Amino acid sequence: VSLPGPASAADPNAKDRLGAVGLGLLGLGNVGAAFFEMVFAKAATVAERTGIDLEIVKVGVREPRRKRRETALLGQKLVADPYEVVNDPEVRIVVELIGGVLPAKDLVLAALAAGKPVVTANKELMATCGTELLSVAEKAGVDLLFEASVAGAIPLIRLLKESLAAEQILRISGIVNGTTNYILTRMSEEGLSYKEALAAAQRLGYAEADPSADVAGLDAAAKAAILAGIAFDADVSTSDVFCEGITAISPSDIKFAHKLGYEVKLLAVAEQLGTTEESPISVRVHPAMLPASHPLASVREALNAVFVEGEAAGEMMVYGRGAGGLPTASAVLGDVIEAAHHLREETRARPTRRKARTIEKMSRLSCQYYLSIEVTDRPGVLAAVAGVFGEHGVSIRSMEQVGLGSEARLVFVTHTAREDDVQATVARLEELDSVERVGCLLRLIGEEDRR
Ligand SMILES: NC(=O)c1ccc[n+]([C@@H]2O[C@H](COP(=O)([O-])OP(=O)(O)OC[C@H]3O[C@@H](n4cnc5c(N)ncnc54)[C@H](OP(=O)(O)O)[C@@H]3O)[C@@H](O)[C@H]2O)c1
């Protein structure tokens, strides 16, 4: 199995007769197995549409002796040493579907050093070492493609890198974690508690037994870092992303949001804060209250969607399946076909030049806030609580009191205020004797936020 050299200029049909492109697959889990089966099922269609024959040459897994659904098709292809895959001379493209940073990073570096293009779905790897790996790939003159690392089947990275290559991106807001969107949908539509909705997500296989990476927002933070890197040509890693999860949200917060005409969603936001491409950027993940009329507010269940605002292009949204073996494998196969096409044409994807951009601290950002506070129901409490907002320069837009027996819940919506002032308000409120509990703090995406 080999890929012959470039087609002869004298023979314009030579490219249609190229041999198969050998693929080395690392990982045969949810995505790897779906990709493996997809290559078998679609090889003829891909060849007919693109003139590219794909052939899986070798597959690296942790436990090659384990019985698998694909065992019959695998033959002698399965190996335990992933370097055997990377170094096989018949492997022309390496497809990394192991996950995690190590050993994936070393394997990707070894493939790039050998001049082999790499396709990966690994968000953790790209969010931690994306800038380094892309620079190595550029120096080696080979592709490193990672469409499947954010929002599964949705062609988002290609949209940003290619269709919007000349666009000044102003802001990207996305629902990029299906597990949390499923949980919030059940809480919103059925009034379930967070715990009940999480249990439902676990029963359906949308949430892991240990759901912390999803519900704490870490999975979305890795994707936010990757998106910010592409949108702003910036060196952004997960550790730069402000991250807050959904565990503090109660059904009453969601009910109150509905009353105000909002929906609660976990958003990943990457935003340019000024008017020039040198302006600072903000990259963050947190639950937000979105007006019910916002396109992202109607994204239900475990689906993903990303809303892009560009200077010239205006607003657009992409929507679809953000996870799962088949949708993710579909995006991986798209990248593999692109890498094979580049090999055939002796070219590669346009290089990305990344620069350092100032990433603004969350404490310096401003927006409107929703805050619910449980207080002892006695005279003077409201004045004391409102006084704390005033002391910190946080102006109240509206307030509502809901009785809870001897206690009461005060629900505030502020005008635009700075995050550090609001955090100082919360800290002071927590010290008041009459305050039983400061509940959820939600940031509003609304009228005062529009560009
Ligand atoms: N699952 C999704 O819906 C989804 C969506 C988007 C992106 N992704 C990304 O896709 C990647 C793969 O995810 P997945 O869900 O398919 O993972 P998975 O089901 O856990 O599969 C991992 C595979 O890697 C193999 N493996 C692990 N360590 C290895 C090592 N040191 N050497 C060789 N093989 C090794 C495992 O071998 P054994 O089979 O022998 O255990 C297994 O086949 C991850 O980066 C993930 O973030 C997944």
Short mmCIF file of C-alpha atoms and ligand atoms in Angstrom, two decimals:
data_model
loop_
_atom_site.label_atom_id
_atom_site.label_comp_id
_atom_site.label_asym_id
_atom_site.label_seq_id
_atom_site.Cartn_x
_atom_site.Cartn_y
_atom_site.Cartn_z
CA VAL A 1 0.00 0.00 0.00
CA SER A 2 1.63 3.21 -1.05
CA LEU A 3 0.95 6.66 -2.29
CA PRO A 4 2.85 7.26 -5.51
CA GLY A 5 4.59 10.55 -6.11
CA PRO A 6 2.90 13.56 -7.68
CA ALA A 7 0.90 13.02 -10.83
CA SER A 8 2.76 13.67 -14.01
CA ALA A 9 1.90 16.92 -15.77
CA ALA A 10 1.84 14.95 -19.02
CA ASP A 11 -0.82 12.61 -17.67
CA PRO A 12 -3.79 14.61 -16.34
CA ASN A 13 -5.64 11.44 -15.28
CA ALA A 14 -2.77 10.08 -13.23
CA LYS A 15 -4.20 11.42 -9.96
CA ASP A 16 -7.33 9.28 -10.41
CA ARG A 17 -5.18 6.16 -10.40
CA LEU A 18 -3.24 6.81 -7.21
CA GLY A 19 -2.82 3.91 -4.86
CA ALA A 20 -4.51 3.65 -1.48
CA VAL A 21 -3.56 6.06 1.28
CA GLY A 22 -2.51 4.02 4.32
CA LEU A 23 -4.04 5.15 7.61
CA GLY A 24 -2.61 4.37 11.05
CA LEU A 25 -5.31 4.45 13.69
CA LEU A 26 -4.46 5.07 17.35
CA GLY A 27 -7.40 4.08 19.58
CA LEU A 28 -10.42 1.89 18.89
CA GLY A 29 -12.84 3.16 21.53
CA ASN A 30 -16.13 5.02 20.96
CA VAL A 31 -14.78 7.22 18.19
CA GLY A 32 -12.01 4.92 16.90
CA ALA A 33 -14.36 1.96 16.37
CA ALA A 34 -16.95 4.16 14.64
CA PHE A 35 -14.21 5.62 12.43
CA PHE A 36 -12.85 2.15 11.62
CA GLU A 37 -16.28 0.89 10.56
CA MET A 38 -17.01 4.09 8.65
CA VAL A 39 -13.85 3.76 6.58
CA PHE A 40 -14.89 0.21 5.63
CA ALA A 41 -18.47 1.20 4.88
CA LYS A 42 -17.69 4.37 2.96
CA ALA A 43 -14.37 3.60 1.23
CA ALA A 44 -16.04 3.05 -2.16
CA THR A 45 -18.14 6.22 -1.90
CA VAL A 46 -15.11 8.28 -0.82
CA ALA A 47 -13.08 6.89 -3.73
CA GLU A 48 -15.86 7.65 -6.18
CA ARG A 49 -16.37 11.20 -4.90
CA THR A 50 -12.76 12.20 -4.34
CA GLY A 51 -10.57 9.73 -6.22
CA ILE A 52 -8.91 8.86 -2.89
CA ASP A 53 -8.68 5.25 -1.73
CA LEU A 54 -8.34 4.96 2.04
CA GLU A 55 -7.02 1.85 3.72
CA ILE A 56 -6.48 1.25 7.43
CA VAL A 57 -3.08 -0.34 7.74
CA LYS A 58 -2.59 -0.67 11.48
CA VAL A 59 -4.56 -0.01 14.68
CA GLY A 60 -2.97 0.65 18.08
CA VAL A 61 -4.93 -0.10 21.27
CA ARG A 62 -4.12 -0.67 24.93
CA GLU A 63 -5.42 -4.24 25.06
CA PRO A 64 -5.12 -5.88 21.64
CA ARG A 65 -6.28 -9.25 22.96
CA ARG A 66 -9.70 -8.02 24.08
CA LYS A 67 -12.56 -9.35 21.90
CA ARG A 68 -14.10 -6.53 19.85
CA ARG A 69 -17.02 -6.12 17.49
CA GLU A 70 -14.57 -5.35 14.71
CA THR A 71 -12.34 -8.39 15.41
CA ALA A 72 -13.20 -10.13 12.13
CA LEU A 73 -12.36 -7.05 10.07
CA LEU A 74 -9.19 -6.29 12.00
CA GLY A 75 -7.19 -9.38 10.99
CA GLN A 76 -3.53 -8.80 11.85
CA LYS A 77 -3.88 -5.01 12.05
CA LEU A 78 -4.17 -4.72 15.85
CA VAL A 79 -1.01 -3.90 17.82
CA ALA A 80 -0.21 -2.92 21.41
CA ASP A 81 2.69 -0.60 20.63
CA PRO A 82 1.35 2.69 19.22
CA TYR A 83 4.80 3.56 17.81
CA GLU A 84 4.51 0.48 15.58
CA VAL A 85 1.56 2.29 14.00
CA VAL A 86 3.26 5.67 13.69
CA ASN A 87 6.51 4.21 12.31
CA ASP A 88 4.96 1.76 9.84
CA PRO A 89 6.23 2.91 6.40
CA GLU A 90 2.84 2.11 4.86
CA VAL A 91 1.07 4.50 7.26
CA ARG A 92 0.84 7.87 5.48
CA ILE A 93 -1.66 9.58 7.83
CA VAL A 94 -1.89 9.08 11.60
CA VAL A 95 -5.36 9.31 13.20
CA GLU A 96 -5.07 9.91 16.96
CA LEU A 97 -8.20 8.80 18.86
CA ILE A 98 -6.67 7.78 22.19
CA GLY A 99 -7.50 10.97 24.13
CA GLY A 100 -5.65 12.71 26.99
CA VAL A 101 -2.35 14.57 26.76
CA LEU A 102 0.12 11.70 27.18
CA PRO A 103 1.08 9.54 25.36
CA ALA A 104 -1.01 11.22 22.63
CA LYS A 105 1.27 14.28 22.46
CA ASP A 106 4.46 12.22 22.02
CA LEU A 107 2.80 10.09 19.35
CA VAL A 108 1.60 13.17 17.45
CA LEU A 109 5.10 14.70 17.66
CA ALA A 110 6.64 11.45 16.39
CA ALA A 111 4.24 11.35 13.44
CA LEU A 112 4.88 15.01 12.54
CA ALA A 113 8.65 14.48 12.83
CA ALA A 114 8.31 11.62 10.35
CA GLY A 115 6.49 13.98 7.95
CA LYS A 116 3.11 12.27 8.46
CA PRO A 117 -0.06 14.38 8.67
CA VAL A 118 -2.08 13.90 11.86
CA VAL A 119 -5.84 14.02 12.37
CA THR A 120 -7.05 14.15 15.97
CA ALA A 121 -10.31 14.53 17.92
CA ASN A 122 -8.41 15.22 21.12
CA LYS A 123 -9.68 18.46 22.75
CA GLU A 124 -7.55 18.02 25.85
CA LEU A 125 -4.40 17.75 23.76
CA MET A 126 -5.25 20.68 21.46
CA ALA A 127 -6.37 22.89 24.36
CA THR A 128 -3.19 22.18 26.33
CA CYS A 129 -0.49 22.07 23.65
CA GLY A 130 -2.25 23.21 20.45
CA THR A 131 0.05 26.18 19.79
CA GLU A 132 3.19 24.07 20.22
CA LEU A 133 1.89 21.21 18.06
CA LEU A 134 0.66 23.53 15.29
CA SER A 135 4.04 25.23 15.19
CA VAL A 136 5.83 21.84 14.94
CA ALA A 137 3.43 20.82 12.15
CA GLU A 138 4.07 24.07 10.29
CA LYS A 139 7.84 23.65 10.53
CA ALA A 140 7.53 20.04 9.37
CA GLY A 141 5.29 21.18 6.50
CA VAL A 142 2.51 18.71 7.30
CA ASP A 143 -1.15 18.92 8.32
CA LEU A 144 -2.42 18.75 11.89
CA LEU A 145 -6.23 18.74 11.61
CA PHE A 146 -8.59 18.70 14.58
CA GLU A 147 -12.14 19.47 13.41
CA ALA A 148 -13.64 16.78 15.69
CA SER A 149 -12.07 18.23 18.85
CA VAL A 150 -14.84 20.85 19.20
CA ALA A 151 -18.57 20.22 18.69
CA GLY A 152 -18.23 16.75 17.10
CA ALA A 153 -19.84 16.60 13.68
CA ILE A 154 -20.41 20.36 13.38
CA PRO A 155 -17.97 21.86 10.83
CA LEU A 156 -16.99 24.72 13.08
CA ILE A 157 -13.21 24.84 12.89
CA ARG A 158 -13.29 24.73 9.09
CA LEU A 159 -15.91 27.51 9.13
CA LEU A 160 -13.69 29.74 11.28
CA LYS A 161 -10.39 28.86 9.59
CA GLU A 162 -11.51 28.90 5.98
CA SER A 163 -14.88 30.49 5.27
CA LEU A 164 -14.26 33.26 7.81
CA ALA A 165 -10.50 33.51 7.21
CA ALA A 166 -10.68 37.24 6.44
CA GLU A 167 -13.38 38.05 8.97
CA GLN A 168 -12.73 39.95 12.17
CA ILE A 169 -14.48 37.73 14.68
CA LEU A 170 -16.06 39.76 17.46
CA ARG A 171 -17.51 37.03 19.62
CA ILE A 172 -18.21 33.30 19.64
CA SER A 173 -20.80 31.99 22.11
CA GLY A 174 -21.41 28.29 22.16
CA ILE A 175 -23.26 25.44 23.78
CA VAL A 176 -20.40 22.97 23.37
CA ASN A 177 -21.13 20.41 26.08
CA GLY A 178 -24.06 18.10 25.40
CA THR A 179 -24.19 16.62 28.92
CA THR A 180 -24.80 19.95 30.65
CA ASN A 181 -27.23 21.08 27.96
CA TYR A 182 -29.22 17.88 28.49
CA ILE A 183 -29.27 18.45 32.29
CA LEU A 184 -30.36 22.09 31.92
CA THR A 185 -33.05 21.09 29.40
CA ARG A 186 -34.59 18.58 31.86
CA MET A 187 -34.42 21.16 34.68
CA SER A 188 -35.99 23.82 32.46
CA GLU A 189 -38.75 21.72 30.88
CA GLU A 190 -39.67 19.38 33.74
CA GLY A 191 -38.60 21.34 36.81
CA LEU A 192 -36.18 18.54 37.85
CA SER A 193 -33.50 19.31 40.43
CA TYR A 194 -29.89 19.30 39.30
CA LYS A 195 -29.37 15.87 40.93
CA GLU A 196 -32.45 14.34 39.30
CA ALA A 197 -31.50 15.69 35.88
CA LEU A 198 -27.91 14.43 36.27
CA ALA A 199 -29.21 10.94 37.18
CA ALA A 200 -31.41 11.00 34.04
CA ALA A 201 -28.38 11.98 31.93
CA GLN A 202 -26.36 9.12 33.45
CA ARG A 203 -29.14 6.59 32.75
CA LEU A 204 -29.13 7.61 29.08
CA GLY A 205 -25.34 7.49 28.79
CA TYR A 206 -25.05 11.28 28.27
CA ALA A 207 -23.10 11.69 31.52
CA GLU A 208 -20.20 9.64 32.87
CA ALA A 209 -20.32 7.94 36.28
CA ASP A 210 -17.92 10.72 37.34
CA PRO A 211 -19.49 13.72 35.59
CA SER A 212 -17.18 16.36 37.08
CA ALA A 213 -15.33 17.36 33.87
CA ASP A 214 -18.67 18.13 32.21
CA VAL A 215 -20.67 19.70 35.05
CA ALA A 216 -17.76 21.82 36.32
CA GLY A 217 -17.37 23.27 32.82
CA LEU A 218 -13.85 21.87 32.20
CA ASP A 219 -14.75 20.08 28.96
CA ALA A 220 -16.34 23.29 27.65
CA ALA A 221 -13.29 25.29 28.81
CA ALA A 222 -10.96 23.14 26.67
CA LYS A 223 -13.22 23.75 23.66
CA ALA A 224 -13.39 27.49 24.43
CA ALA A 225 -9.57 27.61 24.43
CA ILE A 226 -9.41 25.88 21.03
CA LEU A 227 -12.07 28.18 19.53
CA ALA A 228 -10.42 31.33 20.91
CA GLY A 229 -7.07 30.17 19.50
CA ILE A 230 -8.55 29.86 16.02
CA ALA A 231 -10.85 32.89 16.08
CA PHE A 232 -8.21 35.30 17.37
CA ASP A 233 -4.97 33.58 16.14
CA ALA A 234 -4.09 33.58 19.81
CA ASP A 235 -2.09 31.36 22.09
CA VAL A 236 -4.83 30.27 24.52
CA SER A 237 -4.82 27.17 26.70
CA THR A 238 -7.37 25.74 29.14
CA SER A 239 -5.62 27.36 32.10
CA ASP A 240 -6.40 30.81 30.59
CA VAL A 241 -10.15 30.13 30.62
CA PHE A 242 -12.37 31.36 33.47
CA CYS A 243 -14.58 28.41 34.28
CA GLU A 244 -17.75 28.00 36.34
CA GLY A 245 -20.08 24.97 36.09
CA ILE A 246 -23.79 24.33 36.54
CA THR A 247 -23.92 22.60 39.94
CA ALA A 248 -25.20 25.63 41.88
CA ILE A 249 -28.24 26.20 39.65
CA SER A 250 -31.61 25.35 41.21
CA PRO A 251 -35.00 24.82 39.53
CA SER A 252 -36.19 28.06 41.16
CA ASP A 253 -33.39 30.03 39.41
CA ILE A 254 -34.56 28.60 36.10
CA LYS A 255 -38.21 29.31 36.93
CA PHE A 256 -37.32 32.89 37.73
CA ALA A 257 -35.30 33.19 34.51
CA HIS A 258 -38.39 32.02 32.58
CA LYS A 259 -40.50 34.64 34.33
CA LEU A 260 -38.10 37.33 33.12
CA GLY A 261 -38.14 35.88 29.58
CA TYR A 262 -34.76 34.13 29.77
CA GLU A 263 -33.38 30.59 29.40
CA VAL A 264 -30.37 29.29 31.38
CA LYS A 265 -27.53 27.74 29.32
CA LEU A 266 -23.89 26.85 29.97
CA LEU A 267 -21.99 29.04 27.51
CA ALA A 268 -18.43 28.99 26.26
CA VAL A 269 -17.58 32.53 25.19
CA ALA A 270 -14.53 33.84 23.30
CA GLU A 271 -14.73 37.55 22.68
CA GLN A 272 -12.64 40.46 21.45
CA LEU A 273 -13.06 43.29 23.94
CA GLY A 274 -11.98 46.27 21.83
CA THR A 275 -12.24 47.33 18.23
CA THR A 276 -8.83 46.29 16.90
CA GLU A 277 -7.11 42.94 16.45
CA GLU A 278 -4.65 44.01 19.15
CA SER A 279 -7.44 44.50 21.72
CA PRO A 280 -7.57 42.13 24.69
CA ILE A 281 -9.78 39.06 24.47
CA SER A 282 -11.91 37.26 27.02
CA VAL A 283 -12.32 33.48 27.13
CA ARG A 284 -14.77 32.05 29.65
CA VAL A 285 -17.25 29.32 30.48
CA HIS A 286 -20.19 29.95 32.81
CA PRO A 287 -23.93 29.52 33.02
CA ALA A 288 -25.75 32.48 31.52
CA MET A 289 -29.28 33.79 31.21
CA LEU A 290 -30.10 34.23 27.52
CA PRO A 291 -33.22 36.00 26.22
CA ALA A 292 -35.69 33.30 25.10
CA SER A 293 -35.54 34.84 21.62
CA HIS A 294 -31.77 34.23 21.28
CA PRO A 295 -31.03 31.40 18.78
CA LEU A 296 -28.97 29.54 21.41
CA ALA A 297 -31.89 29.54 23.89
CA SER A 298 -33.83 27.00 21.82
CA VAL A 299 -30.96 24.48 21.58
CA ARG A 300 -32.34 21.52 23.57
CA GLU A 301 -31.27 18.09 24.83
CA ALA A 302 -27.67 17.02 24.19
CA LEU A 303 -27.26 19.09 21.04
CA ASN A 304 -24.52 21.67 20.48
CA ALA A 305 -24.66 25.03 18.73
CA VAL A 306 -22.22 27.86 18.22
CA PHE A 307 -23.23 31.45 17.53
CA VAL A 308 -20.61 33.52 15.73
CA GLU A 309 -20.59 37.32 15.45
CA GLY A 310 -18.29 38.80 12.81
CA GLU A 311 -17.61 42.41 11.91
CA ALA A 312 -18.62 42.12 8.26
CA ALA A 313 -20.41 38.77 8.19
CA GLY A 314 -22.79 39.59 11.05
CA GLU A 315 -24.42 36.83 13.07
CA MET A 316 -24.58 33.13 12.19
CA MET A 317 -25.15 29.86 14.03
CA VAL A 318 -24.10 26.25 13.42
CA TYR A 319 -26.03 23.49 15.16
CA GLY A 320 -25.85 19.70 15.46
CA ARG A 321 -24.48 16.66 17.22
CA GLY A 322 -21.47 17.58 19.32
CA ALA A 323 -20.47 14.11 20.51
CA GLY A 324 -20.99 10.39 20.01
CA GLY A 325 -18.97 7.85 18.04
CA LEU A 326 -20.55 8.29 14.62
CA PRO A 327 -20.90 12.10 14.49
CA THR A 328 -17.33 12.52 15.73
CA ALA A 329 -16.00 9.88 13.33
CA SER A 330 -17.72 11.72 10.47
CA ALA A 331 -15.71 14.88 11.26
CA VAL A 332 -12.51 12.81 11.61
CA LEU A 333 -13.10 11.20 8.21
CA GLY A 334 -13.65 14.64 6.65
CA ASP A 335 -10.23 15.73 7.97
CA VAL A 336 -8.61 12.50 6.79
CA ILE A 337 -9.92 13.06 3.26
CA GLU A 338 -8.56 16.62 3.35
CA ALA A 339 -5.15 15.42 4.56
CA ALA A 340 -5.08 12.71 1.86
CA HIS A 341 -6.03 15.28 -0.78
CA HIS A 342 -3.18 17.52 0.40
CA LEU A 343 -0.75 14.60 0.22
CA ARG A 344 -1.87 13.90 -3.32
CA GLU A 345 -1.51 17.55 -4.31
CA GLU A 346 1.74 17.89 -2.39
CA THR A 347 0.29 20.75 -0.39
CA ARG A 348 -1.11 21.25 3.10
CA ALA A 349 -3.65 23.26 5.07
CA ARG A 350 -2.99 27.00 5.37
CA PRO A 351 -0.62 27.49 8.32
CA THR A 352 -1.89 29.33 11.41
CA ARG A 353 0.35 32.03 12.81
CA ARG A 354 -0.45 32.52 16.46
CA LYS A 355 0.46 35.52 18.53
CA ALA A 356 0.30 36.37 22.21
CA ARG A 357 -2.93 38.28 23.00
CA THR A 358 -3.81 39.82 26.33
CA ILE A 359 -6.48 37.72 27.98
CA GLU A 360 -8.54 39.97 30.20
CA LYS A 361 -9.19 38.83 33.76
CA MET A 362 -12.81 37.93 34.49
CA SER A 363 -12.78 40.37 37.43
CA ARG A 364 -12.43 43.31 34.99
CA LEU A 365 -15.37 42.37 32.76
CA SER A 366 -18.84 43.88 33.04
CA CYS A 367 -22.33 42.58 32.38
CA GLN A 368 -25.74 42.38 34.03
CA TYR A 369 -26.20 39.87 36.84
CA TYR A 370 -28.97 37.79 38.38
CA LEU A 371 -28.50 36.95 42.06
CA SER A 372 -30.78 35.04 44.42
CA ILE A 373 -30.38 35.45 48.19
CA GLU A 374 -32.16 33.56 50.99
CA VAL A 375 -32.80 35.83 53.98
CA THR A 376 -34.57 35.77 57.33
CA ASP A 377 -37.97 37.39 56.77
CA ARG A 378 -37.85 40.36 59.18
CA PRO A 379 -38.15 44.14 58.88
CA GLY A 380 -35.14 46.04 57.61
CA VAL A 381 -33.53 43.10 55.78
CA LEU A 382 -34.31 44.42 52.33
CA ALA A 383 -32.78 47.82 53.12
CA ALA A 384 -29.63 46.17 54.53
CA VAL A 385 -29.21 43.94 51.48
CA ALA A 386 -29.90 46.75 49.00
CA GLY A 387 -27.42 48.91 50.93
CA VAL A 388 -24.63 46.40 50.25
CA PHE A 389 -25.26 46.63 46.50
CA GLY A 390 -25.10 50.43 46.77
CA GLU A 391 -21.85 50.40 48.80
CA HIS A 392 -20.15 48.52 45.96
CA GLY A 393 -21.59 50.67 43.18
CA VAL A 394 -23.80 47.87 41.83
CA SER A 395 -27.04 49.40 40.56
CA ILE A 396 -30.21 47.29 40.92
CA ARG A 397 -32.49 47.05 37.87
CA SER A 398 -35.22 44.96 39.51
CA MET A 399 -35.91 43.09 42.73
CA GLU A 400 -38.52 40.53 43.66
CA GLN A 401 -39.32 38.94 47.02
CA VAL A 402 -40.67 35.38 47.24
CA GLY A 403 -41.91 34.18 50.66
CA LEU A 404 -40.54 30.89 52.07
CA GLY A 405 -42.24 30.68 55.55
CA SER A 406 -39.98 32.36 58.11
CA GLU A 407 -37.48 32.96 55.33
CA ALA A 408 -37.70 34.80 52.06
CA ARG A 409 -35.85 34.72 48.77
CA LEU A 410 -34.78 38.01 47.29
CA VAL A 411 -34.04 37.92 43.61
CA PHE A 412 -32.07 40.78 42.09
CA VAL A 413 -31.23 41.72 38.51
CA THR A 414 -28.56 44.40 38.24
CA HIS A 415 -27.71 46.95 35.61
CA THR A 416 -24.32 46.44 33.94
CA ALA A 417 -21.73 46.10 36.70
CA ARG A 418 -18.13 44.99 37.02
CA GLU A 419 -17.47 41.40 38.03
CA ASP A 420 -15.14 42.36 40.91
CA ASP A 421 -17.75 44.76 42.35
CA VAL A 422 -20.40 42.05 42.15
CA GLN A 423 -18.09 39.47 43.75
CA ALA A 424 -17.31 41.95 46.56
CA THR A 425 -21.07 42.48 47.02
CA VAL A 426 -21.60 38.71 47.31
CA ALA A 427 -18.77 38.36 49.84
CA ARG A 428 -20.23 41.18 51.99
CA LEU A 429 -23.77 39.77 51.74
CA GLU A 430 -22.51 36.41 53.00
CA GLU A 431 -21.34 38.17 56.19
CA LEU A 432 -24.77 39.65 57.03
CA ASP A 433 -26.62 37.92 59.92
CA SER A 434 -29.93 38.20 58.08
CA VAL A 435 -28.59 36.41 54.99
CA GLU A 436 -29.04 32.63 55.22
CA ARG A 437 -27.48 31.79 51.87
CA VAL A 438 -26.32 33.56 48.75
CA GLY A 439 -27.52 31.35 45.92
CA CYS A 440 -26.76 31.28 42.27
CA LEU A 441 -25.05 34.16 40.46
CA LEU A 442 -25.89 34.18 36.77
CA ARG A 443 -24.59 36.52 34.09
CA LEU A 444 -27.18 37.94 31.71
CA ILE A 445 -26.73 38.10 27.97
CA GLY A 446 -29.28 40.74 27.10
CA GLU A 447 -30.17 44.18 25.91
CA GLU A 448 -27.29 45.97 27.69
CA ASP A 449 -24.88 43.38 26.29
CA ARG A 450 -25.74 43.84 22.60
CA ARG A 451 -23.06 45.30 20.38
N1 LIG B 1 -16.66 10.00 22.64
C1 LIG B 1 -17.07 11.13 22.07
O1 LIG B 1 -18.27 11.37 21.88
C2 LIG B 1 -16.07 12.16 21.61
C3 LIG B 1 -16.51 13.33 20.98
C4 LIG B 1 -15.57 14.27 20.53
C5 LIG B 1 -14.21 14.03 20.72
N2 LIG B 1 -13.83 12.88 21.38
C6 LIG B 1 -12.40 12.66 21.58
O2 LIG B 1 -12.02 11.50 20.86
C7 LIG B 1 -10.94 10.85 21.53
C8 LIG B 1 -11.31 9.39 21.78
O3 LIG B 1 -12.46 9.34 22.61
P1 LIG B 1 -13.23 7.97 22.88
O4 LIG B 1 -14.51 8.35 23.54
O5 LIG B 1 -13.28 7.16 21.62
O6 LIG B 1 -12.25 7.27 23.94
P2 LIG B 1 -12.29 5.76 24.48
O7 LIG B 1 -13.60 5.14 24.16
O8 LIG B 1 -11.84 5.82 25.88
O9 LIG B 1 -11.17 5.02 23.61
C9 LIG B 1 -9.79 5.22 23.77
C10 LIG B 1 -9.05 4.22 22.90
O10 LIG B 1 -7.66 4.49 23.01
C11 LIG B 1 -6.95 3.28 23.33
N3 LIG B 1 -5.79 3.62 24.15
C12 LIG B 1 -5.78 4.23 25.37
N4 LIG B 1 -4.51 4.40 25.79
C13 LIG B 1 -3.71 3.89 24.81
C14 LIG B 1 -2.31 3.77 24.65
N5 LIG B 1 -1.47 4.21 25.60
N6 LIG B 1 -1.85 3.21 23.53
C15 LIG B 1 -2.69 2.77 22.56
N7 LIG B 1 -4.03 2.86 22.65
C16 LIG B 1 -4.53 3.41 23.77
C17 LIG B 1 -7.95 2.40 24.07
O11 LIG B 1 -7.55 1.04 23.93
P3 LIG B 1 -8.47 -0.18 24.49
O12 LIG B 1 -9.63 -0.25 23.53
O13 LIG B 1 -7.59 -1.36 24.41
O14 LIG B 1 -8.86 0.22 25.88
C18 LIG B 1 -9.24 2.74 23.31
O15 LIG B 1 -9.37 1.94 22.16
C19 LIG B 1 -10.71 11.66 22.81
O16 LIG B 1 -9.69 12.60 22.59
C20 LIG B 1 -12.01 12.40 23.02
O17 LIG B 1 -11.88 13.61 23.73
C21 LIG B 1 -14.71 11.94 21.81
#
